Amino acid sequence: MQDNATEVTAAGIARLAGVGRAAVSNWRRRHADFPRPVGGTETSPAFALAEVEEWLRRHRKLAEVPLKERVWQQLAGHPDGPVTALVHAGCALLLIHDRPPVWLDISSGTDERLAALLPTALDEVLTPRVPGTARPGRTDRSRLNGQNPVNTQPAATPVTPTTPATPATPATPATPPTPALAIPTAPRLLPSVPLLRGVAELAADRGARPTFEFLLGRHLDANPRQYTLTPPDLAGLMAALAGTPATVLDPSCGTGALLRAVADRPDRRLHAQDSSPELAALTALRLALHTRAPVHAAAGDTLRADAYPGLRADAVLCHPPFNERNWGHDDLAYDPRWEYGFPARTESELAWVQHALARLRDGGTAVLLMPPAVASRRSGRRIRADLLRRGALRAVVALPAGAAPPYSVPLHLWVLRRPDRTHAQPELLLVDAGRFTAEGRGGPDWPGVREAVLDAWGAFDRDGGVEERPGVARSVPVIELLDDDVDLTPARRLPPPTDTDGAGRLADVRARLDETLRLTAELAPPPAEPVPSAASGRLPLTTVGELARAGALVMRTGGHGGRARVPVLTDHDVLAGTAPSGTLPESEEEPVLTEPGDVVLPVLGGGAVARVVDDATAGAVLGRNLVLLRPDPAALDAWFLAGFLRGTANHRQASSYASTATRLDVRRLQLPRLAPDEQRRYGERFHALDAFERALREAGRLGEQLVRGMYDGLTDGTIAPE
């Protein structure tokens, strides 16, 4: 009965059956016995998962629903919502991880027995691992950090996202913080029992921790606009800057990426808080599955209702919300945390900075991700000046664009230390890692960023200064910064990078350009010979879809990162002809890896492009909005296939158009039916055209580099105008 309550959308049915959504629509029209909608809307109906599975098997559309897909559909269609289902699944996975015999015992009976016994078993596991967890059936008075009693929510309260309050005058008091987790009661757990059994089966194959990461990652990917994520590489860098602290706080924990980056030692004590109850709960479970250390987690507005007023942590890591106007300016005018000045309404980030300093022990380190405007806005200059004078702000690091959302903005890291002594001649470390921005839309060169930032910070932290690296790092005396603006933007305080041999470097670029232009001329196609009208009869055509059904090629779509960090071939890489430059979040889904001879096409944007994978590109993960065609060499020549798929008329007839976008239906692309020898003739010509195109692209890149270098050399005096 509970299983039948789980709903699935048409998109979910398509994933279950491995078909497109159009096929599901056809099934609904053509089969009178197709399950009727049980929910949703007229344009996006929802169906009972059990009925859909039964129909798919009866019509032999699916031999068996993959376990991971079944579990995900149960979670996504849970009657109480996916977040509640994910919390229930996380609680069960923690029990399976810590006490597998207990799970085996209580799950051996009926669903009702499992739901009845599970709360007690969860109490025994969650209470020591996540101190302050609210117990079932009553309102608990708990101490989140051993000092601060707060009210807890009843166990039956569903976990739902919070919406920031609308600014009001006077401001309304904030809701007191509550424990992140409340052990669900048996009635709340009963609808989740089929899901929990599936989760346990999945964990037996993959492990409890990877199973939770898979489900959490799927949920985050399905709701990209609801969550602001901290990428793993950035979280690792921030954790490394914090050193090896024993007690760590993240007052705006989100999905727990920052605390997860430091949760590798059992002697660490972790504290988390977030204004969203759902994120606080998911973070608590995620961390409990990753470490044996106790995880203190609370839900509540950190600035208005701090859950840890007595905490003095060794480190604070924080990715705060940016540009918040309703952060508590009207409520908190006399708050003791404003030791360095009362932040303006537009300076919410400086409120988070001072909150982090207030929760540190003397000598403790805080690392915060900040928008670059905080380093220069006039409304914050007095607070910045006081942070500098008292030695609290130790470093400002400019990250490359693409390091974290919003990806178009080069964000900053602020490294702060609660002063435990007076510096005789205080200095500020400035680092600019912008040079490590990767070409294309991929993420930055994280190994380069990490090495440059940690080398500079290590030397500065150890010696109190750092050897100047023009354009990269410099330790600046505070007295130089205390002007009218107190502008801490690294690029404005660092000397430009020196180019000791600018003319020689440009001479090398010019030589390479000459060689590329010579090669381009050699590769230029000969004059086209027109085909006599008598011989230009229309060739018999087939489609990619027909070739796929006949087994002449295999078609795959990309979008999953897999468990290992592998370079990702993006649609931009295919369009620009560059090396794989993208990244995808780690996932339990199997990625599609490219092989030599594959043909890759972007499906969005309307560009008539098809790229044949070579040895240099092989092994990359296929990114989003890309389709891979893997031809059978005995039936299809890869260059023949790619060349005909690039035809403009071919793309036009296979594309569909929305008001602002074009989408390519790869299955409708056409190519002629030709014998293998004739395919190879066309393929050789297409291959030669591709080489010519690459040479043109390289010549354009070198030409732009030469022009920019000449402008820069002439304007900075390293090249004479003669």
XYZ file of C-alpha atoms in Angstrom:
722
model
C 0.000 0.000 0.000
C 2.796 2.384 0.905
C 4.699 1.565 -2.257
C 1.661 2.492 -4.330
C 1.711 5.939 -2.709
C 5.055 6.746 -4.349
C 4.526 8.854 -7.444
C 6.632 9.211 -10.581
C 6.462 11.748 -13.410
C 6.642 11.073 -17.136
C 10.326 12.019 -17.059
C 10.858 9.444 -14.308
C 9.069 6.775 -16.359
C 11.336 7.581 -19.295
C 14.407 7.098 -17.085
C 13.058 3.794 -15.793
C 12.486 2.444 -19.292
C 15.535 4.026 -20.913
C 13.491 5.916 -23.513
C 12.660 9.513 -24.334
C 9.659 11.376 -22.944
C 8.033 11.272 -26.369
C 7.836 7.475 -26.092
C 5.997 7.773 -22.769
C 3.496 10.174 -24.360
C 2.947 7.694 -27.195
C 2.326 4.868 -24.716
C -0.305 6.944 -22.945
C -2.136 7.615 -26.222
C -1.843 4.138 -27.744
C -2.435 1.870 -24.729
C -5.790 2.053 -23.000
C -4.431 0.160 -19.985
C -1.635 2.661 -19.290
C -1.880 3.761 -15.621
C -4.051 6.791 -14.933
C -2.499 9.864 -13.270
C -2.820 9.935 -9.497
C -1.510 13.459 -8.930
C 0.460 16.326 -10.406
C -1.050 18.740 -12.895
C -2.630 18.465 -16.308
C 0.625 19.417 -18.017
C 2.849 17.427 -15.647
C 0.866 14.444 -14.327
C 2.188 12.008 -11.720
C 1.629 8.254 -11.724
C 1.816 5.544 -9.069
C 5.265 3.964 -9.276
C 4.040 0.425 -8.553
C 1.397 0.635 -11.302
C 3.970 1.950 -13.774
C 6.421 -0.856 -12.972
C 3.671 -3.440 -13.383
C 2.654 -1.996 -16.765
C 6.248 -1.813 -18.030
C 6.860 -5.451 -17.159
C 3.525 -6.610 -18.580
C 4.266 -4.949 -21.915
C 7.900 -6.047 -21.896
C 9.097 -2.485 -21.990
C 11.452 -3.257 -19.135
C 12.792 -6.574 -17.906
C 13.545 -5.245 -14.436
C 13.711 -1.773 -12.912
C 17.343 -1.004 -11.937
C 17.622 -0.906 -8.157
C 19.203 2.545 -7.950
C 16.563 3.965 -10.276
C 13.751 2.365 -8.300
C 15.123 3.772 -5.042
C 15.506 7.223 -6.547
C 11.964 7.212 -7.915
C 10.629 6.124 -4.526
C 12.522 8.995 -2.909
C 11.549 11.609 -5.503
C 7.885 10.581 -5.386
C 7.592 10.206 -1.608
C 4.196 11.465 -0.368
C 5.900 13.720 2.218
C 8.387 15.110 -0.277
C 11.931 14.154 -1.318
C 13.684 15.949 1.554
C 11.739 14.072 4.229
C 12.408 10.851 2.327
C 16.112 11.690 2.105
C 16.285 12.363 5.849
C 14.552 9.055 6.611
C 16.913 7.277 4.235
C 19.935 8.940 5.841
C 18.824 7.887 9.323
C 18.416 4.280 8.172
C 21.785 4.335 6.404
C 23.492 5.576 9.559
C 21.945 2.681 11.476
C 23.061 0.251 8.746
C 26.551 1.772 8.805
C 26.991 1.705 12.600
C 24.922 -1.296 13.680
C 24.145 -3.630 10.778
C 22.941 -6.515 13.032
C 20.304 -4.235 14.563
C 19.029 -3.291 11.121
C 18.902 -6.914 10.003
C 16.898 -7.809 13.110
C 14.274 -5.055 12.946
C 13.881 -5.285 9.137
C 13.225 -9.032 9.117
C 9.501 -8.691 9.911
C 6.595 -6.750 8.492
C 6.624 -3.118 7.425
C 4.612 -2.189 10.512
C 7.147 -3.927 12.795
C 10.059 -2.133 11.124
C 8.366 1.264 11.482
C 7.563 0.537 15.146
C 11.074 -0.586 16.137
C 13.097 1.869 14.049
C 12.672 5.009 16.230
C 14.225 3.294 19.264
C 17.098 1.941 17.188
C 17.679 5.379 15.668
C 17.664 6.958 19.122
C 20.513 4.680 20.193
C 22.575 5.596 17.120
C 21.758 9.261 16.514
C 21.934 10.540 20.082
C 25.679 9.863 20.544
C 26.601 10.673 16.937
C 24.507 13.846 16.570
C 24.192 15.255 20.111
C 20.989 17.189 20.727
C 18.856 15.132 18.339
C 15.205 15.530 19.323
C 13.756 12.221 20.490
C 10.435 10.910 19.189
C 7.103 11.772 20.701
C 8.030 14.764 22.821
C 9.519 18.239 22.793
C 13.061 18.073 24.067
C 15.167 20.621 25.916
C 18.655 20.124 24.543
C 22.083 21.710 24.741
C 23.447 22.027 21.258
C 26.952 22.845 22.403
C 26.821 21.790 26.019
C 25.929 25.324 27.137
C 22.965 26.695 25.234
C 19.512 25.183 25.920
C 17.037 25.548 23.067
C 13.575 24.320 22.255
C 13.347 21.457 19.786
C 10.697 20.803 17.190
C 8.234 17.954 17.696
C 9.282 14.860 15.823
C 6.258 15.048 13.530
C 7.291 18.424 12.097
C 8.180 17.908 8.417
C 11.516 19.161 7.129
C 10.796 21.938 4.659
C 12.821 24.776 3.130
C 12.648 28.164 4.771
C 11.958 31.410 2.985
C 13.800 34.563 4.100
C 11.495 36.869 5.993
C 10.353 40.049 4.329
C 12.030 43.092 5.881
C 9.732 44.753 8.376
C 9.851 47.717 10.719
C 10.202 46.928 13.512
C 11.857 43.590 12.695
C 10.213 40.518 14.135
C 12.167 38.323 16.561
C 13.886 35.306 15.036
C 12.737 31.783 15.787
C 15.122 30.157 18.300
C 17.518 27.605 16.819
C 16.438 23.982 16.957
C 18.346 20.712 16.657
C 18.894 19.746 13.051
C 17.483 16.253 13.483
C 14.330 14.933 15.095
C 13.889 11.166 15.247
C 10.729 10.407 13.248
C 7.881 8.555 14.874
C 6.545 5.202 13.655
C 3.519 6.743 11.832
C 5.847 9.128 9.972
C 8.209 6.291 9.057
C 5.596 3.838 7.794
C 5.196 5.396 4.289
C 9.001 5.325 3.953
C 9.485 1.635 4.766
C 9.548 0.422 1.103
C 12.096 3.131 0.370
C 14.214 2.155 3.372
C 14.255 -1.489 2.330
C 15.425 -0.462 -1.136
C 18.043 1.845 0.361
C 19.347 -1.006 2.513
C 19.598 -3.266 -0.533
C 21.467 -0.550 -2.414
C 23.802 -0.011 0.556
C 24.603 -3.737 0.650
C 26.028 -3.340 -2.841
C 27.567 0.144 -2.680
C 28.024 0.900 1.010
C 25.992 3.207 3.248
C 28.060 6.342 2.666
C 28.176 6.147 -1.180
C 24.463 5.360 -1.225
C 23.612 8.534 0.697
C 25.981 10.586 -1.488
C 24.278 9.182 -4.600
C 20.788 10.065 -3.365
C 21.845 13.485 -2.084
C 23.685 14.253 -5.335
C 20.641 13.244 -7.378
C 18.425 15.506 -5.273
C 20.790 18.459 -5.634
C 21.110 17.927 -9.387
C 17.325 17.769 -9.703
C 16.932 21.113 -7.904
C 19.915 23.226 -9.036
C 18.266 26.596 -8.361
C 17.351 25.819 -4.761
C 20.874 25.312 -3.463
C 24.158 27.213 -3.626
C 26.900 24.606 -3.522
C 30.546 24.876 -2.503
C 32.609 22.889 -5.056
C 34.790 20.134 -3.515
C 38.087 21.644 -4.757
C 37.277 25.003 -3.195
C 36.166 23.332 0.045
C 39.464 21.452 0.149
C 41.448 24.665 -0.316
C 39.546 26.443 2.463
C 40.060 23.479 4.788
C 43.789 23.455 4.023
C 44.056 27.175 4.864
C 42.468 26.458 8.253
C 45.234 24.017 9.203
C 44.500 21.078 11.531
C 41.875 22.357 13.983
C 40.235 20.159 16.612
C 36.970 22.148 16.817
C 35.428 23.490 13.609
C 32.292 25.588 13.045
C 30.402 26.293 9.838
C 27.642 28.803 10.679
C 26.119 28.621 7.181
C 26.698 24.965 6.427
C 24.538 24.438 3.322
C 25.058 20.827 2.252
C 28.064 20.346 4.547
C 30.841 20.472 1.928
C 33.211 22.556 4.087
C 32.880 20.429 7.220
C 33.118 17.280 5.140
C 36.509 18.543 3.911
C 37.843 18.552 7.508
C 35.946 15.509 8.816
C 38.760 13.045 8.171
C 39.870 12.691 11.796
C 37.762 11.155 14.584
C 39.135 13.564 17.219
C 37.586 16.584 15.518
C 34.446 18.200 16.897
C 32.162 19.599 14.228
C 29.511 22.291 14.655
C 27.062 23.280 11.920
C 24.138 25.660 11.611
C 21.946 26.741 8.714
C 18.765 28.777 8.428
C 17.245 26.018 6.287
C 16.069 23.074 8.431
C 16.370 20.728 5.457
C 20.019 21.617 4.856
C 20.880 21.377 8.549
C 19.351 17.889 8.708
C 21.054 16.671 5.553
C 24.403 18.080 6.698
C 24.115 16.350 10.073
C 23.456 12.981 8.426
C 26.108 13.475 5.757
C 28.786 14.286 8.319
C 27.726 11.484 10.660
C 28.228 9.042 7.793
C 31.682 10.470 7.033
C 33.240 10.651 10.475
C 33.150 9.113 13.925
C 33.454 12.586 15.425
C 30.374 14.029 17.170
C 28.376 16.309 14.886
C 26.572 19.222 16.548
C 24.021 20.606 14.094
C 21.280 23.200 14.475
C 18.653 24.865 12.306
C 18.150 28.589 12.717
C 19.149 32.064 11.564
C 22.779 32.245 12.709
C 23.071 36.031 12.965
C 19.756 36.503 14.775
C 19.637 33.242 16.760
C 23.119 31.821 17.209
C 23.033 28.190 18.379
C 26.589 28.295 19.785
C 27.081 31.558 21.716
C 29.571 29.959 24.103
C 31.665 28.186 21.473
C 35.319 29.074 20.980
C 36.368 27.062 17.938
C 39.826 26.467 16.540
C 38.553 27.229 13.050
C 35.490 28.658 11.311
C 34.809 27.813 7.662
C 31.976 29.658 5.993
C 30.367 30.221 2.603
C 27.801 32.832 3.708
C 24.855 34.102 1.673
C 25.871 37.104 -0.419
C 24.204 40.524 -0.610
C 21.547 39.869 2.051
C 19.676 43.036 3.042
C 17.551 41.363 5.699
C 20.416 39.960 7.794
C 19.307 41.577 11.060
C 20.539 45.150 10.840
C 17.500 46.501 12.700
C 17.566 43.799 15.394
C 21.246 43.599 16.222
C 22.478 47.163 16.607
C 23.942 46.512 20.094
C 25.122 42.952 19.551
C 28.509 42.314 21.263
C 29.837 40.559 18.140
C 30.335 43.905 16.351
C 33.772 44.344 17.886
C 35.143 45.980 14.749
C 32.163 48.193 13.966
C 28.430 47.899 13.276
C 27.981 46.704 9.666
C 25.854 48.761 7.318
C 22.646 47.243 6.001
C 24.420 46.557 2.690
C 27.397 44.854 4.387
C 25.952 41.519 5.474
C 29.248 39.807 4.637
C 31.082 41.904 7.227
C 28.504 40.763 9.791
C 29.440 37.155 8.965
C 33.132 38.039 9.261
C 32.653 39.399 12.766
C 30.426 36.492 13.768
C 33.208 34.116 12.702
C 35.802 36.053 14.733
C 33.517 36.061 17.780
C 33.288 32.245 17.682
C 37.057 31.700 17.501
C 39.441 31.080 20.358
C 42.412 33.445 20.574
C 44.694 32.537 17.697
C 41.971 30.597 15.871
C 41.596 30.854 12.087
C 38.530 31.678 9.988
C 38.296 31.246 6.209
C 35.316 32.844 4.460
C 34.283 32.949 0.808
C 33.376 36.526 -0.105
C 32.135 38.476 -3.132
C 34.913 40.755 -4.424
C 32.927 43.950 -3.767
C 33.401 43.503 0.014
C 37.094 44.351 -0.416
C 36.360 47.810 -1.810
C 32.815 49.049 -0.951
C 33.008 52.437 0.753
C 30.294 51.497 3.253
C 32.609 48.899 4.773
C 35.925 50.770 4.796
C 35.898 51.590 8.537
C 35.375 47.951 9.508
C 38.058 46.848 7.042
C 40.435 49.404 8.518
C 39.852 48.174 12.072
C 40.294 44.549 10.997
C 43.662 45.547 9.543
C 44.837 47.689 12.473
C 44.166 44.960 15.010
C 45.686 42.205 12.902
C 42.459 40.216 12.514
C 42.470 40.112 8.706
C 45.557 38.201 7.600
C 45.047 37.444 3.895
C 42.821 38.225 0.909
C 42.964 35.728 -1.965
C 41.407 36.502 -5.348
C 40.184 33.251 -6.891
C 39.854 32.631 -10.634
C 36.458 33.066 -12.248
C 34.561 29.788 -12.203
C 35.690 28.727 -8.720
C 32.168 28.806 -7.238
C 28.706 30.227 -7.973
C 28.225 32.798 -9.413
C 30.779 31.363 -11.841
C 31.245 34.565 -13.833
C 32.586 36.450 -10.794
C 36.136 35.980 -9.426
C 35.346 35.524 -5.721
C 37.683 36.186 -2.789
C 38.811 34.182 0.209
C 39.384 36.070 3.445
C 41.664 34.442 5.996
C 41.210 35.881 9.486
C 42.740 35.143 12.857
C 41.414 36.190 16.232
C 44.242 38.353 17.599
C 46.143 36.766 20.487
C 48.985 39.305 20.399
C 49.759 42.742 19.007
C 51.742 42.775 15.797
C 54.581 45.302 15.820
C 54.397 45.849 12.066
C 51.236 44.130 10.833
C 51.067 43.099 7.199
C 48.359 41.675 4.950
C 48.981 38.883 2.465
C 47.463 39.524 -0.970
C 47.262 36.696 -3.493
C 45.812 36.830 -7.006
C 45.144 33.385 -8.491
C 43.321 34.759 -11.523
C 46.051 33.486 -13.850
C 44.788 29.944 -13.230
C 41.460 30.540 -14.960
C 40.993 27.713 -17.442
C 40.172 28.370 -21.068
C 36.577 27.683 -22.038
C 33.812 27.131 -19.498
C 35.605 24.545 -17.388
C 36.621 25.155 -13.796
C 39.956 26.730 -12.902
C 43.284 24.930 -12.741
C 42.783 23.799 -9.142
C 46.225 22.195 -8.655
C 47.809 25.478 -9.741
C 45.479 27.531 -7.528
C 46.123 25.294 -4.534
C 49.895 25.355 -4.927
C 50.102 29.133 -5.377
C 47.756 29.973 -2.488
C 49.061 27.450 0.046
C 52.722 28.191 -0.714
C 52.142 31.921 -0.187
C 50.022 31.414 2.960
C 52.452 28.874 4.446
C 55.406 31.237 4.075
C 53.422 34.225 5.352
C 52.023 32.332 8.351
C 55.444 30.970 9.244
C 57.643 34.013 8.647
C 55.229 36.945 8.849
C 55.968 37.894 5.264
C 56.387 36.420 1.803
C 58.802 36.951 -1.044
C 57.090 39.126 -3.603
C 55.835 37.391 -6.752
C 54.698 40.061 -9.238
C 51.124 39.509 -10.272
C 50.689 36.614 -7.816
C 51.518 37.374 -4.155
C 52.774 40.145 -1.923
C 52.706 40.939 1.795
C 51.668 44.578 2.152
C 52.298 46.691 5.289
C 48.950 47.648 6.771
C 49.952 51.310 6.849
C 49.940 51.309 3.019
C 46.325 50.140 2.985
C 44.871 52.617 5.484
C 43.953 55.324 2.990
C 40.552 56.858 2.260
C 39.306 53.747 0.442
C 40.973 50.861 2.347
C 40.725 48.906 -0.909
C 41.917 45.323 -0.369
C 41.454 44.039 -3.927
C 44.652 42.079 -4.643
C 44.930 43.058 -8.320
C 45.078 46.750 -7.350
C 47.919 46.260 -4.854
C 50.116 43.743 -6.652
C 52.841 44.795 -9.104
C 52.122 43.594 -12.654
C 53.721 40.325 -13.673
C 57.187 40.905 -15.080
C 58.027 39.731 -18.547
C 61.822 39.630 -18.791
C 61.757 38.568 -22.420
C 58.562 40.010 -23.819
C 60.045 40.657 -27.246
C 61.546 37.166 -27.412
C 58.242 35.563 -26.415
C 56.393 37.513 -29.102
C 59.016 36.506 -31.657
C 58.279 32.887 -30.801
C 54.545 33.503 -31.237
C 55.241 35.146 -34.601
C 57.328 32.167 -35.756
C 54.585 29.738 -34.738
C 52.001 31.894 -36.531
C 54.104 31.897 -39.725
C 54.396 28.107 -39.605
C 50.662 27.700 -38.921
C 49.752 30.013 -41.817
C 52.033 27.997 -44.118
C 50.368 24.776 -42.990
C 46.936 26.337 -43.422
C 47.727 27.248 -47.010
C 48.866 23.691 -47.699
C 45.708 22.231 -46.144
C 43.322 24.540 -47.980
C 40.956 22.410 -50.075
C 41.463 22.494 -53.838
C 38.922 24.281 -56.029
C 35.600 22.476 -55.919
C 34.644 20.586 -59.042
C 30.890 20.778 -59.780
C 29.054 17.479 -60.152
C 27.485 17.016 -63.581
C 23.738 17.361 -63.377
C 23.274 13.894 -64.857
C 25.280 12.356 -61.980
C 23.736 14.390 -59.166
C 20.790 12.139 -58.491
C 19.588 11.936 -54.939
C 21.309 9.186 -52.931
C 19.193 6.791 -50.826
C 19.177 8.046 -47.232
C 18.981 6.537 -43.794
C 18.800 8.137 -40.342
C 20.861 7.864 -37.185
C 17.869 6.328 -35.435
C 17.595 3.597 -38.064
C 21.336 2.879 -37.859
C 21.093 2.629 -34.060
C 18.227 0.148 -34.289
C 20.171 -1.899 -36.846
C 23.218 -2.048 -34.576
C 25.479 -0.041 -36.916
C 26.125 2.441 -34.122
C 25.479 2.967 -30.418
C 24.047 6.264 -29.161
C 24.753 7.559 -25.636
C 23.993 10.815 -23.812
C 26.289 12.447 -21.259
C 25.884 14.265 -17.961
C 27.167 12.067 -15.095
C 30.556 12.521 -13.452
C 31.065 9.053 -11.956
C 33.064 8.259 -8.841
C 36.506 9.354 -10.096
C 37.551 12.891 -11.033
C 38.052 12.653 -14.815
C 38.271 15.552 -17.325
C 34.899 16.284 -18.887
C 34.338 17.032 -22.568
C 31.815 19.882 -22.652
C 29.632 21.201 -25.463
C 31.823 24.310 -25.512
C 34.914 22.136 -26.024
C 33.258 20.442 -28.994
C 32.224 23.759 -30.542
C 35.647 25.373 -29.970
C 37.727 22.285 -30.816
C 39.592 22.437 -27.492
C 40.694 19.794 -24.998
C 38.304 18.554 -22.277
C 37.943 21.407 -19.797
C 34.802 20.773 -17.769
C 33.935 19.237 -14.434
C 30.895 17.376 -13.157
C 29.951 16.587 -9.559
C 30.901 13.108 -8.405
C 28.045 10.682 -8.891
C 27.213 7.037 -8.449
C 25.950 7.026 -12.034
C 28.272 5.374 -14.540
C 29.825 8.075 -16.765
C 30.078 7.775 -20.539
C 33.786 7.683 -21.461
C 34.864 8.642 -24.959
C 36.851 6.291 -27.193
C 38.880 6.947 -30.379
C 36.534 7.006 -33.361
C 33.483 8.191 -31.425
C 31.475 11.028 -32.976
C 30.247 13.672 -30.518
C 27.540 16.270 -31.223
C 26.110 19.128 -29.120
C 22.301 19.112 -29.051
C 21.710 22.738 -28.010
C 22.513 26.009 -29.735
C 21.956 25.254 -33.404
C 25.619 24.855 -34.430
C 26.249 22.284 -37.191
C 29.204 20.595 -35.452
C 30.285 16.969 -35.102
C 33.668 16.031 -33.637
C 35.546 12.764 -34.074
C 37.299 11.762 -30.847
C 41.057 11.261 -31.243
C 43.619 9.659 -28.929
C 44.183 12.946 -27.062
C 40.491 13.333 -26.211
C 39.753 9.642 -25.573
C 38.988 8.700 -21.962
C 37.192 11.970 -21.135
C 33.722 11.945 -19.590
C 30.904 12.979 -21.912
C 29.395 16.202 -20.567
C 25.867 17.555 -20.502
C 24.009 18.454 -23.710
C 26.205 16.102 -25.752
C 25.332 12.938 -27.665
C 27.938 10.314 -28.499
C 27.661 8.038 -31.536
C 29.945 4.994 -31.509
C 29.928 3.514 -35.047
C 30.698 -0.115 -35.827
C 33.895 0.209 -37.935
C 32.764 -2.660 -40.151
C 29.582 -0.784 -41.072
C 30.364 2.931 -40.764
C 33.398 5.135 -41.289
C 33.633 7.648 -38.410
C 34.743 10.594 -40.585
C 32.057 9.826 -43.185
C 29.465 9.825 -40.386
C 30.725 13.063 -38.799
C 30.991 14.876 -42.107
C 27.437 14.220 -43.253
C 26.063 15.032 -39.807
C 27.569 18.527 -40.133
C 25.477 19.482 -43.135
C 23.521 22.687 -42.526
C 20.367 21.434 -44.259
C 20.641 18.172 -42.325
C 20.710 20.051 -39.004
C 17.848 22.309 -40.020
C 15.471 19.437 -40.741
C 16.441 17.598 -37.520
C 16.127 20.593 -35.184
C 13.229 21.864 -33.127
C 12.911 25.521 -32.182
C 11.710 27.277 -29.057
C 11.479 31.022 -28.572
C 15.073 31.302 -27.353
C 16.750 27.954 -28.079
C 17.308 25.296 -30.704
C 17.472 21.601 -29.891
C 18.817 18.908 -32.200
C 17.087 15.522 -32.459
C 20.128 13.410 -33.350
C 18.018 10.402 -34.323
C 16.529 12.375 -37.239
C 19.883 13.313 -38.788
C 20.322 11.741 -42.215
C 23.208 10.280 -44.207
C 23.394 8.370 -47.474
C 23.565 4.612 -47.763
C 27.008 3.997 -49.295
C 29.363 1.065 -49.627
C 32.399 1.051 -47.252
C 34.861 2.067 -50.000
C 32.715 5.050 -50.961
C 32.318 5.988 -47.282
C 36.111 6.043 -46.915
C 36.466 8.354 -49.943
C 34.110 10.855 -48.338
C 35.725 10.277 -44.935
C 39.208 11.143 -46.211
C 37.913 14.414 -47.650
C 36.051 15.272 -44.448
C 39.181 14.447 -42.405
C 41.242 16.826 -44.559
C 38.651 19.580 -44.067
C 38.822 19.042 -40.305
C 42.618 19.458 -40.349
C 42.227 22.690 -42.328
C 39.629 23.957 -39.864
C 41.920 23.204 -36.904
C 44.797 25.031 -38.565
C 42.588 28.093 -39.181
C 41.486 28.053 -35.555
C 45.092 27.821 -34.321
C 46.151 30.636 -36.612
C 43.385 32.833 -35.228
C 44.408 32.043 -31.641
C 48.081 32.838 -32.315
C 47.128 36.011 -34.169
C 45.069 37.242 -31.210
C 47.941 36.368 -28.844
C 50.420 38.297 -30.989
C 48.174 41.365 -31.226
C 47.470 41.402 -27.463
C 51.160 40.942 -26.653
C 52.131 43.813 -28.913
C 49.565 46.128 -27.327
C 50.704 45.165 -23.824
C 54.410 45.477 -24.665
C 54.022 48.875 -26.278
C 51.898 50.250 -23.434
C 54.033 48.935 -20.540
C 57.352 49.903 -22.133
C 58.826 46.435 -22.685
C 58.725 46.804 -26.490
C 60.022 49.807 -28.422
C 57.781 51.355 -31.107
C 60.518 51.123 -33.772
